[in-house]
Structures are given as C-alpha cells and as structure tokens.
Amino acid sequence: MVNESPDARPRRRLRPTRRGKIVLVVGALLVVSAAVLIPLSLTGSDEPPKKQETPQSTLMIPEGRRVSQVYEAVDEALGLKPGSTLKAASTVDLKLPAQAEGNPEGYLFPATYPIDDATEPAGLLRYMADTARKHFAADHVTAGSQRNNVSVYDTVTIASIVQAEADTPADMGKVARVVYNRLLKDMPLQMDSTINYALKRSTLDTTTADTQLDSPYNSYRIKGLPPTPIGNPGEEALRAAVRPTPGPWLYFVTVGPGDTRFTDSYDEQQRNVEEFNRSRGSATTG
C-alpha cells in the first residue's frame, strides 16, 4: 500500500497482504504441485547426491514466507525441536551474495521439497539456496536487473515487496512499477509490508506510530529499498520485478476484492482511499 499521509488513528491497510499464516503441507500427495523439484540428497554432507528412491514425503514452502517461517516449517516437517533449523543455518555455507551479509532472507526459494528420514536441516537449506541461485542467475533475471539499473539482489528485494503487496498475480507488474517509479523520483516507498517485517508480524492495520518506527525497514521514513528482502518471493513476483508493467503510477489501493486502483495523482489516490473507507464502513455496518 502507498499512502502519503497516514491518519493518526489506527488505519486499515489499503490492500490486504498475502496470508501471514505459515502453510505447511507434508505428504506424498503434494507431488501434484507445479513447484515439485527433483529429489536430491538433503543430508548435511557436501558429498555428491546419491540416487534415491521416491521420497517418503514432501515439504511445501509457499511464496512470500519469511526465513523465520521457513525455519519453523522445516523444524515441524522433520520433527525437530523448535530452533534446530535456525541453529543449523548458522553453520552452513549457503553461498549467498556479498550484499546479503550472511542473511538468507529471499534466498530460500519457495517450492515443494522432498524429505525423508535422512533429511537434515543443513542439507535442506542448502538445497533451497541452490534453487534460488539457479533462478536468480537466469539470463532474463540478470538482463532485467541491468535494464532496471539495479543489482540482482535488489531485484530479489523488490520481488519480495511485490509478493507481499500485490493483491493478485495480475497486479504484480504494476506494484513493481510503483516501486521503481518511487525510487526514480527519490520518494519513500511507504510500504506497510516493510514495517510488518520489522515488527515480525502480519497485519492489516498500520498506525501513525508504526510509521515512526526506528528501523531500516521503515520505508515511510527511509528512502530506497530495505536492507534485505522481506520474504522469499516466488517466480511470478520475480518476473514482475524483472519486467514491471509500463506506467506512471505512484500510488495504489485495493478498493475491493479484485479492484486495485493505480494512479500517479495524489488527489485521485485520496478519492480512491475515501471510496475504500466507505466500502469498509458499509461492510462493517451492513
């Protein structure tokens, strides 16, 4: 959501984010997912993967999940004590870009992963990071990053914002364009999703006090991109960040389901916001 003047009262987000609840599905039936990957050895060893039988089960990591949520999902899927995967992450070299400074946020690619009794957190995290690097090293990603005058890491960061902010896949390209347009105009991004990330929450409400948060992820106060991605984006969001929809937009608001309005006019944005508030009021009292 982009809004220039948050109200002093608790303010409903102008656009719902993707569900914050972790979606974890463990079971062989998940092989129907389009994101299923070829089974590899997921033990902590660096030895070449050995040929395996069909994995006993699978772990699905949905698009947009934060690193902390991925760690929790791995712990649950492998039947480990909470915090085990977090601890393992500090011991494994995920071959992250220098810009990440060791933070794997954005580089645990969302997909369906095979797991079995021999799977260890370090091996699974390495598999996720390897998958991310392969996607991010694709020619269209590197070429798009150069065309947009940003690094590949910045492209992943923009994709993570798009993943969190877009109401529908069809809106992703326009949300990405809003991000680029604001960066070019040296305007703060003013995305509630970055504040939610700083506060380790997922909510539809952002207050004026929230926008005063002292954090490098507060995109209301600090111009430019946040220091890291704010989640692990999927292929559609990455594609939108690489090739954003052409347009002059600087603002957007989801007035109703499937009705996200983009504009470059602040006055028009405020009219859209008022319509959103009216529709919310009618829904509440109706």
Short mmCIF file of C-alpha atoms in Angstrom, two decimals:
data_model
loop_
_atom_site.label_atom_id
_atom_site.label_comp_id
_atom_site.label_asym_id
_atom_site.label_seq_id
_atom_site.Cartn_x
_atom_site.Cartn_y
_atom_site.Cartn_z
CA MET A 1 0.00 0.00 0.00
CA VAL A 2 1.22 3.52 -0.73
CA ASN A 3 -0.25 6.46 1.14
CA GLU A 4 1.32 9.89 1.74
CA SER A 5 -0.42 10.91 4.96
CA PRO A 6 -1.35 8.12 7.41
CA ASP A 7 -4.10 9.04 9.81
CA ALA A 8 -3.26 9.40 13.49
CA ARG A 9 -5.84 6.76 14.30
CA PRO A 10 -5.29 3.06 13.58
CA ARG A 11 -5.56 2.80 9.83
CA ARG A 12 -6.76 -0.18 7.87
CA ARG A 13 -4.25 -1.20 5.28
CA LEU A 14 -5.45 -0.13 1.90
CA ARG A 15 -4.68 -3.52 0.47
CA PRO A 16 -4.56 -6.88 2.13
CA THR A 17 -1.24 -8.66 2.09
CA ARG A 18 -0.88 -12.32 1.38
CA ARG A 19 -1.78 -14.59 4.25
CA GLY A 20 0.80 -14.40 7.01
CA LYS A 21 0.00 -17.82 8.37
CA ILE A 22 2.51 -20.50 7.52
CA VAL A 23 1.11 -23.02 5.11
CA LEU A 24 2.84 -26.31 5.70
CA VAL A 25 1.75 -29.45 3.91
CA VAL A 26 3.63 -32.67 4.46
CA GLY A 27 2.57 -35.74 2.47
CA ALA A 28 3.26 -37.59 -0.71
CA LEU A 29 0.13 -36.18 -2.36
CA LEU A 30 1.87 -32.83 -2.73
CA VAL A 31 3.78 -34.13 -5.73
CA VAL A 32 0.92 -32.72 -7.79
CA SER A 33 2.24 -29.22 -7.06
CA ALA A 34 3.73 -27.39 -10.03
CA ALA A 35 6.69 -26.46 -7.90
CA VAL A 36 7.82 -30.03 -7.21
CA LEU A 37 11.59 -30.37 -7.54
CA ILE A 38 13.73 -33.35 -8.49
CA PRO A 39 14.69 -35.28 -5.34
CA LEU A 40 18.27 -34.72 -4.19
CA SER A 41 20.28 -35.82 -1.21
CA LEU A 42 19.32 -33.45 1.59
CA THR A 43 21.67 -34.64 4.29
CA GLY A 44 24.15 -32.24 5.80
CA SER A 45 27.01 -33.78 3.81
CA ASP A 46 28.71 -31.94 0.96
CA GLU A 47 29.17 -35.20 -0.93
CA PRO A 48 27.52 -35.50 -4.39
CA PRO A 49 23.87 -36.54 -4.12
CA LYS A 50 23.24 -40.24 -4.31
CA LYS A 51 20.43 -41.83 -6.25
CA GLN A 52 17.39 -42.18 -4.03
CA GLU A 53 14.06 -43.88 -4.12
CA THR A 54 10.90 -41.76 -4.19
CA PRO A 55 10.98 -39.57 -1.07
CA GLN A 56 8.71 -40.55 1.78
CA SER A 57 7.10 -37.12 1.93
CA THR A 58 7.45 -33.52 0.81
CA LEU A 59 7.59 -30.07 2.34
CA MET A 60 5.93 -27.15 0.58
CA ILE A 61 7.23 -23.64 1.23
CA PRO A 62 4.69 -21.15 -0.21
CA GLU A 63 5.70 -17.88 -1.85
CA GLY A 64 6.39 -14.95 0.45
CA ARG A 65 7.30 -16.85 3.61
CA ARG A 66 9.96 -15.22 5.74
CA VAL A 67 13.14 -17.01 6.72
CA SER A 68 11.87 -17.38 10.28
CA GLN A 69 8.73 -19.08 8.98
CA VAL A 70 10.77 -21.40 6.75
CA TYR A 71 12.90 -22.44 9.74
CA GLU A 72 9.76 -23.23 11.73
CA ALA A 73 8.30 -25.20 8.83
CA VAL A 74 11.47 -27.28 8.49
CA ASP A 75 11.57 -27.99 12.22
CA GLU A 76 7.96 -29.19 12.12
CA ALA A 77 8.36 -31.25 8.94
CA LEU A 78 11.47 -33.02 10.23
CA GLY A 79 10.10 -33.46 13.74
CA LEU A 80 12.85 -31.37 15.30
CA LYS A 81 12.93 -29.27 18.43
CA PRO A 82 11.98 -25.62 17.70
CA GLY A 83 15.08 -23.60 16.87
CA SER A 84 17.00 -26.54 15.40
CA THR A 85 16.95 -25.24 11.82
CA LEU A 86 17.83 -21.72 12.95
CA LYS A 87 20.88 -23.16 14.70
CA ALA A 88 21.83 -25.23 11.65
CA ALA A 89 21.58 -22.16 9.41
CA SER A 90 24.48 -20.55 11.25
CA THR A 91 26.75 -23.49 10.44
CA VAL A 92 26.10 -23.99 6.71
CA ASP A 93 27.58 -22.00 3.82
CA LEU A 94 24.63 -21.11 1.60
CA LYS A 95 26.85 -19.25 -0.89
CA LEU A 96 24.84 -16.05 -0.55
CA PRO A 97 25.77 -12.87 -2.44
CA ALA A 98 28.04 -10.44 -0.61
CA GLN A 99 25.20 -7.89 -0.46
CA ALA A 100 23.22 -10.27 1.76
CA GLU A 101 25.87 -10.11 4.51
CA GLY A 102 25.03 -13.66 5.55
CA ASN A 103 21.26 -13.11 5.78
CA PRO A 104 19.45 -15.81 3.72
CA GLU A 105 16.18 -13.84 3.51
CA GLY A 106 14.96 -14.03 -0.07
CA TYR A 107 17.26 -16.96 -0.89
CA LEU A 108 15.25 -19.90 0.46
CA PHE A 109 13.26 -20.44 -2.68
CA PRO A 110 9.56 -21.32 -2.27
CA ALA A 111 8.84 -24.72 -3.78
CA THR A 112 7.96 -28.28 -2.84
CA TYR A 113 10.96 -30.19 -1.50
CA PRO A 114 11.36 -33.95 -0.99
CA ILE A 115 12.20 -35.08 2.52
CA ASP A 116 12.81 -38.45 4.15
CA ASP A 117 14.18 -39.87 7.37
CA ALA A 118 17.74 -38.94 6.37
CA THR A 119 16.97 -35.28 5.61
CA GLU A 120 18.85 -32.79 7.78
CA PRO A 121 18.17 -29.04 8.08
CA ALA A 122 21.56 -28.00 6.70
CA GLY A 123 21.11 -30.05 3.55
CA LEU A 124 17.55 -28.84 3.03
CA LEU A 125 18.55 -25.19 3.46
CA ARG A 126 21.43 -25.68 1.04
CA TYR A 127 19.01 -27.16 -1.49
CA MET A 128 16.67 -24.16 -1.12
CA ALA A 129 19.53 -21.69 -1.56
CA ASP A 130 20.91 -23.59 -4.56
CA THR A 131 17.46 -23.48 -6.13
CA ALA A 132 17.20 -19.73 -5.52
CA ARG A 133 20.61 -19.05 -7.06
CA LYS A 134 19.69 -21.02 -10.17
CA HIS A 135 16.51 -18.98 -10.60
CA PHE A 136 18.24 -15.66 -9.90
CA ALA A 137 21.14 -16.44 -12.25
CA ALA A 138 18.80 -16.97 -15.21
CA ASP A 139 19.57 -14.79 -18.22
CA HIS A 140 16.25 -12.94 -18.09
CA VAL A 141 16.85 -12.01 -14.43
CA THR A 142 20.38 -10.72 -14.91
CA ALA A 143 19.42 -8.88 -18.10
CA GLY A 144 16.35 -7.37 -16.44
CA SER A 145 18.37 -6.21 -13.44
CA GLN A 146 20.83 -4.45 -15.75
CA ARG A 147 17.97 -2.91 -17.70
CA ASN A 148 16.37 -1.62 -14.50
CA ASN A 149 19.75 -0.37 -13.22
CA VAL A 150 19.65 -2.44 -10.02
CA SER A 151 21.59 -5.44 -8.78
CA VAL A 152 20.16 -8.96 -8.86
CA TYR A 153 19.96 -8.80 -5.06
CA ASP A 154 17.93 -5.57 -5.31
CA THR A 155 15.68 -7.29 -7.84
CA VAL A 156 15.02 -10.05 -5.31
CA THR A 157 14.26 -7.40 -2.66
CA ILE A 158 11.78 -5.68 -4.99
CA ALA A 159 10.21 -9.05 -5.81
CA SER A 160 9.74 -9.73 -2.09
CA ILE A 161 7.86 -6.43 -1.70
CA VAL A 162 5.75 -7.22 -4.75
CA GLN A 163 4.97 -10.65 -3.30
CA ALA A 164 3.75 -9.09 -0.04
CA GLU A 165 1.89 -6.11 -1.53
CA ALA A 166 0.14 -7.34 -4.68
CA ASP A 167 -3.49 -8.32 -4.19
CA THR A 168 -3.47 -10.64 -7.22
CA PRO A 169 -0.82 -12.02 -9.58
CA ALA A 170 -2.21 -9.71 -12.26
CA ASP A 171 -1.32 -6.69 -10.08
CA MET A 172 2.30 -7.70 -9.53
CA GLY A 173 3.74 -5.93 -12.54
CA LYS A 174 2.02 -2.66 -11.61
CA VAL A 175 3.14 -2.87 -7.97
CA ALA A 176 6.70 -3.39 -9.20
CA ARG A 177 6.34 -0.33 -11.41
CA VAL A 178 5.21 1.76 -8.43
CA VAL A 179 8.36 0.69 -6.59
CA TYR A 180 10.64 1.64 -9.50
CA ASN A 181 8.81 4.92 -10.12
CA ARG A 182 9.17 5.95 -6.49
CA LEU A 183 12.84 5.03 -6.44
CA LEU A 184 13.44 7.10 -9.58
CA LYS A 185 11.65 10.10 -8.04
CA ASP A 186 13.56 9.70 -4.75
CA MET A 187 10.27 9.16 -2.91
CA PRO A 188 9.99 6.88 0.12
CA LEU A 189 8.33 3.61 -0.82
CA GLN A 190 5.82 3.81 2.07
CA MET A 191 5.01 0.10 2.04
CA ASP A 192 3.29 -1.32 5.10
CA SER A 193 4.79 -4.72 4.33
CA THR A 194 8.28 -3.48 5.25
CA ILE A 195 7.03 -2.25 8.63
CA ASN A 196 5.30 -5.58 9.22
CA TYR A 197 8.60 -7.29 8.53
CA ALA A 198 10.44 -5.08 11.02
CA LEU A 199 7.81 -5.80 13.66
CA LYS A 200 7.76 -9.53 12.85
CA ARG A 201 4.03 -9.53 12.25
CA SER A 202 1.41 -9.80 9.53
CA THR A 203 -1.45 -7.38 9.98
CA LEU A 204 -3.95 -5.31 8.05
CA ASP A 205 -3.56 -2.31 10.36
CA THR A 206 -0.80 0.28 10.39
CA THR A 207 -0.88 3.32 12.68
CA THR A 208 0.92 6.62 12.54
CA ALA A 209 3.06 5.40 15.43
CA ASP A 210 4.09 2.42 13.31
CA THR A 211 5.29 4.74 10.56
CA GLN A 212 7.62 6.44 13.05
CA LEU A 213 9.36 3.15 13.84
CA ASP A 214 13.14 3.45 14.16
CA SER A 215 14.14 0.68 11.77
CA PRO A 216 15.99 0.43 8.46
CA TYR A 217 12.90 -1.45 7.22
CA ASN A 218 10.62 1.54 7.82
CA SER A 219 10.06 2.61 4.24
CA TYR A 220 7.92 5.54 5.40
CA ARG A 221 10.92 7.27 6.96
CA ILE A 222 13.84 5.91 4.96
CA LYS A 223 14.13 6.28 1.21
CA GLY A 224 15.32 3.48 -1.01
CA LEU A 225 14.98 -0.27 -0.64
CA PRO A 226 15.09 -2.05 2.71
CA PRO A 227 18.47 -3.61 3.52
CA THR A 228 17.31 -7.15 2.67
CA PRO A 229 14.33 -8.84 1.04
CA ILE A 230 11.30 -9.05 3.34
CA GLY A 231 10.41 -12.61 2.41
CA ASN A 232 11.15 -15.30 -0.15
CA PRO A 233 9.45 -14.35 -3.42
CA GLY A 234 8.19 -16.80 -6.00
CA GLU A 235 8.64 -16.91 -9.74
CA GLU A 236 5.68 -14.63 -10.60
CA ALA A 237 6.86 -11.86 -8.28
CA LEU A 238 10.41 -12.22 -9.58
CA ARG A 239 9.14 -11.93 -13.14
CA ALA A 240 7.25 -8.75 -12.23
CA ALA A 241 10.36 -7.24 -10.63
CA VAL A 242 12.41 -8.07 -13.73
CA ARG A 243 9.87 -6.72 -16.22
CA PRO A 244 7.44 -4.32 -14.48
CA THR A 245 4.35 -3.19 -16.33
CA PRO A 246 4.95 0.16 -18.09
CA GLY A 247 3.06 3.03 -16.46
CA PRO A 248 3.38 6.29 -14.49
CA TRP A 249 1.80 5.04 -11.24
CA LEU A 250 2.97 6.22 -7.82
CA TYR A 251 0.08 5.01 -5.65
CA PHE A 252 -2.26 2.05 -5.37
CA VAL A 253 -5.15 0.98 -3.19
CA THR A 254 -7.36 -2.10 -3.26
CA VAL A 255 -10.89 -0.71 -3.02
CA GLY A 256 -12.43 -4.18 -3.04
CA PRO A 257 -11.55 -7.76 -3.95
CA GLY A 258 -10.01 -7.73 -7.43
CA ASP A 259 -10.28 -3.94 -7.65
CA THR A 260 -6.83 -2.46 -7.09
CA ARG A 261 -6.52 1.06 -8.48
CA PHE A 262 -3.22 2.53 -9.57
CA THR A 263 -2.64 6.23 -10.18
CA ASP A 264 0.02 8.91 -10.40
CA SER A 265 -2.33 11.53 -8.92
CA TYR A 266 -2.33 12.07 -5.17
CA ASP A 267 -5.81 13.63 -5.33
CA GLU A 268 -7.16 10.61 -7.19
CA GLN A 269 -5.47 8.35 -4.68
CA GLN A 270 -7.26 10.13 -1.83
CA ARG A 271 -10.61 9.73 -3.61
CA ASN A 272 -9.89 6.03 -4.01
CA VAL A 273 -8.99 5.83 -0.34
CA GLU A 274 -12.26 7.52 0.61
CA GLU A 275 -14.18 5.01 -1.50
CA PHE A 276 -12.29 2.20 0.18
CA ASN A 277 -13.21 3.58 3.61
CA ARG A 278 -16.87 3.93 2.61
CA SER A 279 -16.99 0.36 1.34
CA ARG A 280 -15.33 -0.87 4.51
CA GLY A 281 -17.84 1.03 6.60
CA SER A 282 -20.78 -0.39 4.67
CA ALA A 283 -19.42 -3.90 5.05
CA THR A 284 -18.98 -3.42 8.79
CA THR A 285 -22.47 -2.00 9.42
CA GLY A 286 -24.34 -3.97 6.81
#
